[in-house]
Coordinates of C-alpha atoms in Angstrom, one line a residue:
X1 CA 0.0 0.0 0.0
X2 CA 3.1 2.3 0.6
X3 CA 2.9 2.1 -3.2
X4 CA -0.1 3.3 -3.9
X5 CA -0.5 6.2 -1.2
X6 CA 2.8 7.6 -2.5
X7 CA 1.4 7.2 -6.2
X8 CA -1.7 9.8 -5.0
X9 CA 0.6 12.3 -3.2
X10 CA 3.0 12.5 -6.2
X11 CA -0.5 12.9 -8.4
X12 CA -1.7 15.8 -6.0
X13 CA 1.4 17.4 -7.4
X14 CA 0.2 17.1 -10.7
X15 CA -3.3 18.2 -10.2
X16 CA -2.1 21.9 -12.2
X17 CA -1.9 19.9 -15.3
X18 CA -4.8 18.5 -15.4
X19 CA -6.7 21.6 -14.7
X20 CA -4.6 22.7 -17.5
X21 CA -6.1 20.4 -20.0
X22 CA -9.2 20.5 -18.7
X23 CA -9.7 24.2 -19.5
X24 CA -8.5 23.6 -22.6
X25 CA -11.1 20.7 -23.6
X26 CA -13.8 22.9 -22.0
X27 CA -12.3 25.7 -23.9
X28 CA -12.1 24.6 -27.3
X29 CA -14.2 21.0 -27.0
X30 CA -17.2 22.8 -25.8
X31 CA -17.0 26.2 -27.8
X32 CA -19.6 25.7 -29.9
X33 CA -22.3 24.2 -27.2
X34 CA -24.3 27.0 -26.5
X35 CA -23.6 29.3 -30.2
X36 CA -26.1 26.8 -32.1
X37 CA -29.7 25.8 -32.0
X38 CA -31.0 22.2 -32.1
X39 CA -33.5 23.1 -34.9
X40 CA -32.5 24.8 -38.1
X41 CA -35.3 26.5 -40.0
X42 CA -34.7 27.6 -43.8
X43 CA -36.5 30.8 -44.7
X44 CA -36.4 31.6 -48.7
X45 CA -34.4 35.1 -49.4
X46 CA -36.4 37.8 -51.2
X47 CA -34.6 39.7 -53.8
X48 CA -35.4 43.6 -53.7
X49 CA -36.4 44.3 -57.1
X50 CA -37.7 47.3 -58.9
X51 CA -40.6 46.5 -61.8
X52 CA -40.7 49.0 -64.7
X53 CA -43.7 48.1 -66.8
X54 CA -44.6 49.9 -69.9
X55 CA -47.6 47.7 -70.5
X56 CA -49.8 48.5 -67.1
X57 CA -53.0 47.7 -68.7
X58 CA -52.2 44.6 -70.1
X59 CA -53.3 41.6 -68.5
X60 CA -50.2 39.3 -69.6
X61 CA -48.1 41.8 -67.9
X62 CA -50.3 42.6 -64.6
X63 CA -50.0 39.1 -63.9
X64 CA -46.4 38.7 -64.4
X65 CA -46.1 41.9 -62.1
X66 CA -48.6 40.0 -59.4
X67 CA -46.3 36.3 -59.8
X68 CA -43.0 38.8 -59.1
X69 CA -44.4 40.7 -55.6
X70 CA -45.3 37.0 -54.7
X71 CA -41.3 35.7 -54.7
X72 CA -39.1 39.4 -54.2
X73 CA -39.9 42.7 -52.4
X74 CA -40.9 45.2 -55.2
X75 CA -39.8 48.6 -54.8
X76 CA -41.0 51.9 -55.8
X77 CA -39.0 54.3 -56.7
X78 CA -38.2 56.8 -59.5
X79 CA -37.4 55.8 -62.7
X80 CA -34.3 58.4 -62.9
X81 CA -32.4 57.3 -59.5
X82 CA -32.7 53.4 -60.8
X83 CA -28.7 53.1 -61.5
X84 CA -28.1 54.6 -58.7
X85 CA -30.3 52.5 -56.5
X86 CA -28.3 49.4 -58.7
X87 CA -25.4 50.3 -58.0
X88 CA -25.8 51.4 -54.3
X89 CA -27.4 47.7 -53.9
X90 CA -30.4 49.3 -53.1
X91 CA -31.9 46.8 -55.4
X92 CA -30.5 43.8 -56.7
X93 CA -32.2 43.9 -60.0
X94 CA -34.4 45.7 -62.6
X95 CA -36.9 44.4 -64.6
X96 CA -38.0 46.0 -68.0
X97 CA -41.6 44.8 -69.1
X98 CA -41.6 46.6 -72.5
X99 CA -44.3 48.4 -74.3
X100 CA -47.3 45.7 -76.0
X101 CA -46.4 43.0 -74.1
X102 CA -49.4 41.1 -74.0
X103 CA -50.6 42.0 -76.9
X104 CA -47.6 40.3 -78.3
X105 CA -47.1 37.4 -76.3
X106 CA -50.8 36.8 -77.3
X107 CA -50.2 37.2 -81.5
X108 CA -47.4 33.9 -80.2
X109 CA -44.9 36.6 -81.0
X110 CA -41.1 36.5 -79.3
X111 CA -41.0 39.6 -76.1
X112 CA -37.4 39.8 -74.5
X113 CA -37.6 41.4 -70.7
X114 CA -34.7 43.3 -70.1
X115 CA -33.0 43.1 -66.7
X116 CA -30.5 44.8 -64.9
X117 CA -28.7 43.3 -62.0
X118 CA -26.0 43.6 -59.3
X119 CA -25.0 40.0 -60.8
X120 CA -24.8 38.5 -56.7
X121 CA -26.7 36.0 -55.2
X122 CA -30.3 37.7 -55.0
X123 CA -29.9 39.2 -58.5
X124 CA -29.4 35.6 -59.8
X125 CA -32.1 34.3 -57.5
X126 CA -34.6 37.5 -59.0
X127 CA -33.8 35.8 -62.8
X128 CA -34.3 32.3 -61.7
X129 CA -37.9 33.9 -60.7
X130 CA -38.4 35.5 -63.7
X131 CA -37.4 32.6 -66.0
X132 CA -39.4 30.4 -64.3
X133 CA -42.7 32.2 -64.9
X134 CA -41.3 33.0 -68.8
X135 CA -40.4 29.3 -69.2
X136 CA -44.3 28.8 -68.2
X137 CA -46.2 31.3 -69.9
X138 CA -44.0 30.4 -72.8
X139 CA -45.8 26.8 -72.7
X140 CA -48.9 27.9 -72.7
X141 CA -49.1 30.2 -75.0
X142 CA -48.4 27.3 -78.1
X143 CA -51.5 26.1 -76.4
X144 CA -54.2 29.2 -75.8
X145 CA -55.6 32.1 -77.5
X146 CA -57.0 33.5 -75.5
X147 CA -55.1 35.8 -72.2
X148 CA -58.2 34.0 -70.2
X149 CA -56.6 30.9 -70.4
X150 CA -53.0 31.6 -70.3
X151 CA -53.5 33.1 -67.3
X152 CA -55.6 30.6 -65.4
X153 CA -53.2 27.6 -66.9
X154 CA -49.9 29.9 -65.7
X155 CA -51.3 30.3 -62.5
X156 CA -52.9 26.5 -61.7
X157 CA -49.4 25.5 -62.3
X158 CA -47.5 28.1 -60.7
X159 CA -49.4 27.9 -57.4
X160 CA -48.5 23.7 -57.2
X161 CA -46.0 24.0 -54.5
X162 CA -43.1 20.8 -53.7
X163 CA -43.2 19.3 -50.6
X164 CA -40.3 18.5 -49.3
X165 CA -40.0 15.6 -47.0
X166 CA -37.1 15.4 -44.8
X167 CA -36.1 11.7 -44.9
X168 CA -33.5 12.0 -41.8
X169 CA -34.4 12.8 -38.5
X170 CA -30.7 12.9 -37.3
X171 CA -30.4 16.1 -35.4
X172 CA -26.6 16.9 -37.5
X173 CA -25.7 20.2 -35.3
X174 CA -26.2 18.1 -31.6
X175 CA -24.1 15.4 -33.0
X176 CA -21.8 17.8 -34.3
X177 CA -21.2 19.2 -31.0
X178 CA -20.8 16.5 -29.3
X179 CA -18.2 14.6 -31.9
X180 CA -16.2 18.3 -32.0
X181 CA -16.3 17.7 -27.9
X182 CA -15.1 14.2 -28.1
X183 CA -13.2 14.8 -30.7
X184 CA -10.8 17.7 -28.9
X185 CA -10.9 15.1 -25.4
X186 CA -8.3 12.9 -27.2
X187 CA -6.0 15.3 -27.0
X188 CA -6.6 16.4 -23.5
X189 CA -7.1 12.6 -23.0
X190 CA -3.2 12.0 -24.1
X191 CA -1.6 14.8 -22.7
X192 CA -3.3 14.7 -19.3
X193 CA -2.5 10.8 -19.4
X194 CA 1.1 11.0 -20.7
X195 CA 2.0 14.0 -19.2
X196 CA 1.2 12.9 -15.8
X197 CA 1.9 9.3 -15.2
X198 CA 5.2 10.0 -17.2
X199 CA 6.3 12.5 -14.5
X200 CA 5.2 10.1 -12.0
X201 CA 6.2 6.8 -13.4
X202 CA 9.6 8.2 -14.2
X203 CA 10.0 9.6 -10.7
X204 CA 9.5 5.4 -8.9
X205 CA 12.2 4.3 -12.6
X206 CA 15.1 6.5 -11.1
X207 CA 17.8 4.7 -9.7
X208 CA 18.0 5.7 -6.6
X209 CA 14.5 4.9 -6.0
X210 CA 14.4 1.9 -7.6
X211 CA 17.4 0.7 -5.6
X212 CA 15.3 1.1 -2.3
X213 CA 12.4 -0.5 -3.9
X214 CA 14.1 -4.0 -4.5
X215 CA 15.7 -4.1 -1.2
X216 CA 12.0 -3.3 0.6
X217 CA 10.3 -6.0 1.8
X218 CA 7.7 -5.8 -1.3
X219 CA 8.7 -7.9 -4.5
X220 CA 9.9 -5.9 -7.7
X221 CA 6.6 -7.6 -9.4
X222 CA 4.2 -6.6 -7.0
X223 CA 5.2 -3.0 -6.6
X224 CA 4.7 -2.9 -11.1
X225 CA 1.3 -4.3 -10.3
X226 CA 0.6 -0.9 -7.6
X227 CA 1.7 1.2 -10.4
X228 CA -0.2 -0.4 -12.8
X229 CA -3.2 -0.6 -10.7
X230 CA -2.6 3.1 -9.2
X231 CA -2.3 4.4 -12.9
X232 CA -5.1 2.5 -14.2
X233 CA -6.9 4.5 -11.8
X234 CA -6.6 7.7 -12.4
X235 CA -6.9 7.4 -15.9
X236 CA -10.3 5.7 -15.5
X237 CA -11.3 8.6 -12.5
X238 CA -9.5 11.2 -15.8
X239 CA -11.9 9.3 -18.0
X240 CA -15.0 9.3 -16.1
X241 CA -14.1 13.3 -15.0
X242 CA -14.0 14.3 -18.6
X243 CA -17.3 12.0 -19.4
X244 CA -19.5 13.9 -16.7
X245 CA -18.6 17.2 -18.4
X246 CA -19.9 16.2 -21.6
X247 CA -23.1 15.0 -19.6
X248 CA -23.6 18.4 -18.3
X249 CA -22.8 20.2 -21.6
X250 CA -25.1 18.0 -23.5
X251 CA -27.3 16.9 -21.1
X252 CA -30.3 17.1 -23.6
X253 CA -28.7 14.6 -25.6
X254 CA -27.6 11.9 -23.4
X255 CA -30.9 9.8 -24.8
X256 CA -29.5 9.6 -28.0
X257 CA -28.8 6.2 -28.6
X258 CA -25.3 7.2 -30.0
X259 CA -23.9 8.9 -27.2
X260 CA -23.2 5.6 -25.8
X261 CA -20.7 5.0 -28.4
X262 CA -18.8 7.6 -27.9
X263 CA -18.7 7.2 -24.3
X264 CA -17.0 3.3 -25.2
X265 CA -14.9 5.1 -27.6
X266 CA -13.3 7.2 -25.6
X267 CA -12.5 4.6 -22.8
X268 CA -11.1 2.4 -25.1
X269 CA -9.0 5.3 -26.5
X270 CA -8.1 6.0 -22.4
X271 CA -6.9 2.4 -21.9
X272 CA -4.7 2.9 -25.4
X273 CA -3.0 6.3 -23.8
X274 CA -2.8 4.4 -20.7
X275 CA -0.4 1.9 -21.8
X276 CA 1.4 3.8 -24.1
X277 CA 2.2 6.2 -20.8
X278 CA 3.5 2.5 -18.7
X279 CA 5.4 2.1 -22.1
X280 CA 7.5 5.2 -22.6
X281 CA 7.9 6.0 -18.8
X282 CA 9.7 3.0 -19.0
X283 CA 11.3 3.8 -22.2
X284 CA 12.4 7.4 -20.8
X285 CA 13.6 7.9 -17.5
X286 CA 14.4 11.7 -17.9
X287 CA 11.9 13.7 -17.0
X288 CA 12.5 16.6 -19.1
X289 CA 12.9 14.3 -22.4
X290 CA 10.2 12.6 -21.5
X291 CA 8.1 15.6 -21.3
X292 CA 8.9 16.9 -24.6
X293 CA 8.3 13.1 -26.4
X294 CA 4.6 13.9 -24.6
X295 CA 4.3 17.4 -26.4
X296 CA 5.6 16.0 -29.7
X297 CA 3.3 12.9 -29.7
X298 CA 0.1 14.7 -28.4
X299 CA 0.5 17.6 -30.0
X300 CA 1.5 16.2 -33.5
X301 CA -1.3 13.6 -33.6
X302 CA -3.6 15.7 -33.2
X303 CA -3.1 17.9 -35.9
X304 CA -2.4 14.9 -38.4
X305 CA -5.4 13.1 -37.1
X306 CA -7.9 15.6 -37.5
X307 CA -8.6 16.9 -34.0
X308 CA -7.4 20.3 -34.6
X309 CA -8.3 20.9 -38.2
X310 CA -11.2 18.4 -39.2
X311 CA -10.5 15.5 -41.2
X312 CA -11.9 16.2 -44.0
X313 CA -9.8 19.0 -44.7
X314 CA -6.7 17.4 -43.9
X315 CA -5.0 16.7 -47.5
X316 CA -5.0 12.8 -48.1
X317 CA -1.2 12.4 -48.2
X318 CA -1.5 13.4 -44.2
X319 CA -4.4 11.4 -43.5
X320 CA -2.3 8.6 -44.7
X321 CA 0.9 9.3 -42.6
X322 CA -1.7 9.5 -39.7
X323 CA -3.2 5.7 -40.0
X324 CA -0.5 4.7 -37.7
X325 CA -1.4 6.6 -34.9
X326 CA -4.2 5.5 -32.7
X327 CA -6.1 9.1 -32.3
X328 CA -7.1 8.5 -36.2
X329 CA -8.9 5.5 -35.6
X330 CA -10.6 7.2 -32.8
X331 CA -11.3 10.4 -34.3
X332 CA -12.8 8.4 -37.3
X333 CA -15.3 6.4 -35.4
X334 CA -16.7 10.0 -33.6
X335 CA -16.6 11.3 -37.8
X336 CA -18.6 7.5 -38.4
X337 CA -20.8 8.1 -35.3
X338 CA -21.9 12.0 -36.2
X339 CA -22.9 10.8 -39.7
X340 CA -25.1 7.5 -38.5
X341 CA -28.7 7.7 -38.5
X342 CA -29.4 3.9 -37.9
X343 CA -27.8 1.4 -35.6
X344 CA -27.4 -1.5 -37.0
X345 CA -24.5 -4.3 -37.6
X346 CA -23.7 -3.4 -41.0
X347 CA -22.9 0.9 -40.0
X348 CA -21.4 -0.8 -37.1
X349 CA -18.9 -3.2 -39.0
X350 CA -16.6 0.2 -39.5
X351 CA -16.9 1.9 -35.5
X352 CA -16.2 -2.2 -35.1
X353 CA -13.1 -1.8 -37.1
X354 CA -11.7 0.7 -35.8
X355 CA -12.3 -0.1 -32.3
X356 CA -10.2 -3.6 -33.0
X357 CA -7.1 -1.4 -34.4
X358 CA -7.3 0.8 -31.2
X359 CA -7.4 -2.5 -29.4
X360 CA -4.1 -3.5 -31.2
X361 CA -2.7 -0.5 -30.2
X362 CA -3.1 -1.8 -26.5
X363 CA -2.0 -4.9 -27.2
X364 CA 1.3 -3.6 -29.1
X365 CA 2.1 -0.9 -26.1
X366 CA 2.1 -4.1 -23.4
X367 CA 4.2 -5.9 -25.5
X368 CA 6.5 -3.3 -26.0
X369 CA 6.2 -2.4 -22.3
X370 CA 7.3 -5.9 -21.5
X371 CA 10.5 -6.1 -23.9
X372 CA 11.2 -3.3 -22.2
X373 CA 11.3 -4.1 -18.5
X374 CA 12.9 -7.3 -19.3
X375 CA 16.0 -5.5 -21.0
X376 CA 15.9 -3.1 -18.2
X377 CA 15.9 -6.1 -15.3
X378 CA 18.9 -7.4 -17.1
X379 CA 20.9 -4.2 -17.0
X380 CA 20.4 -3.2 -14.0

């Protein structure tokens, strides 16, 4: 037990870095928690358009003027500040309805509509508007006479709106908040793991130390089991600590059925960091090199494995370097996990996958870990 209580008073030493980290994950993990809604509503832009119609008693051209202050905000204003109105983006366009214009369109003869625009976004909306009622009346006018029966036909179709049907109920923004959260916790994961038990692991590996522990009445192999046991708690109480916080940032989402996979994600990415901390404490005695081997390896995953900078803006040559580090294969199932709708084996078989490499990790630290010691034992 003299093991394990010195363990914790070494670790109460260390409590600065984990705060550290912890801001840092709370920081930058949970940044975007309270900046977006869980329901995003699309509302259709109205261009601001001006209508100059030199045909205001034809009925071709009322109704085109009536199908326009449906779709854009018409303005009225005089015919000699229009540029200036253009090109102060007062408006974003201006549409010329010419002189005879229904009298034309009904003799089946060819009517261009001038139009002037700012040539941005609402401008180009404004003539997809436009187009679309031309492209229409055009139709109907090889079929009809009569400006009755344009009319009502242009209309009747016009007025059939598209339903749209949302075929995923996935709510995309929760989920991205929570795999940005989880996401950012592997590196807080790795440096508060690493960091810490290196600093303490390497303290019990100096010499001195380790001098007075073989000559004390506890065995060489049962003081590695403290240590192991000592460090596989706290990084299991580090675990659980950074799991609670994503509880109370999310809280409205812990029902979703896939925040339970991210929870088994991460502990399985805690046990990898776990014995990769055993392995190089072992490796690296000196505290000082060890710490900068943490910096390099937490820091530097994490921007190759898309922690940092998302994945899918890393270029594929990096992505490719990054396959042997085990924060990919995490990071990947959270990027899996924010795009699943369904749970089911088959969009499992890749979180499944990657979960197994992770696991291989673990298995390749403890073997390592083991060469290790062995060599070590002989030497000294």
């Amino acid at each position: 037990m003299t093991v394990f209580s010195t363990f914790f008073k070494v670790l109460k030493s260390q409590i600065g870095i984990i705060i550290l980290y912890t801001v840092l994950l709370l920081g930058f993990g949970g940044l975007n928690v309270k900046t977006n809604e869980s329901n995003i509503n699309y509302i259709a832009d109205k261009p601001d358009i001006v209508i100059v119609n030199k045909d205001k008693s034809g009925k071709l051209s009322i109704n085109l003027v009536n199908y326009l202050e449906k779709f854009t905000n018409v303005k009225d204003l005089d015919e000699k500040n229009l540029d200036d109105a253009l090109f102060y983006r007062q408006v974003n366009s201006i549409i010329y309805i010419p002189e005879n214009y229904s009298s034309n369109i009904k003799n089946k003869q060819k009517v261009n509509i001038d139009i002037n625009t700012t040539g941005d976004y609402e401008s180009s909306l404004a003539r997809m508007i436009l187009n679309r009622y031309l492209s229409v009346q055009d139709a109907y006018v090889l079929l009809f006479d009569d400006e009755a029966s344009i009319i009502e036909n242009v209309n009747n179709t016009l007025d059939k709106e598209i339903k749209t049907e949302v075929l995923t109920k996935k709510d995309e923004v929760s989920s991205s908040r929570i795999t940005n959260y989880y996401n950012f916790a592997s590196y807080a994961i790795v440096a508060g793991i690493l960091l810490v038990l290196g600093n303490i692991l390497s303290s019990f590996n100096q010499k001195n130390i380790k001098k007075r522990s073989i000559v004390s009445s506890t065995s060489y192999i049962k003081q590695n089991k403290y240590l192991l046991f000592s460090s596989s708690i706290y990084a299991i109480l580090l675990w659980i600590f950074y799991v609670l916080i994503s509880i109370i940032l999310f809280k409205s989402d812990i029902l979703n059925e896939m925040f339970i996979f991210y929870i088994i994600n991460s502990f399985i990415f805690t046990i990898v960091s776990l014995t990769l901390s055993v392995f190089l404490s072992n490796l690296v005695n000196n505290k000082a090199a060890l710490s900068g081997l943490v910096n390099v390896i937490a820091v530097g995953s994490s921007f190759l494995c898309g922690v940092f900078v998302p994945a899918r803006w890393l270029p594929k040559s990096v992505l490719t370097i990054a396959h042997v580090l085990p924060p990919y294969w995490y990071v990947n199932t959270n990027d899996i996990l924010a795009k699943m709708e369904v749970i089911n084996f088959e969009n499992l078989k890749p979180v499944i996958t990657n979960e197994l490499v992770l696991i291989g990790f673990v298995i390749l630290f403890v073997i390592l870990n083991l060469v290790v010691t062995k060599k070590k034992q002989r030497i000294d």
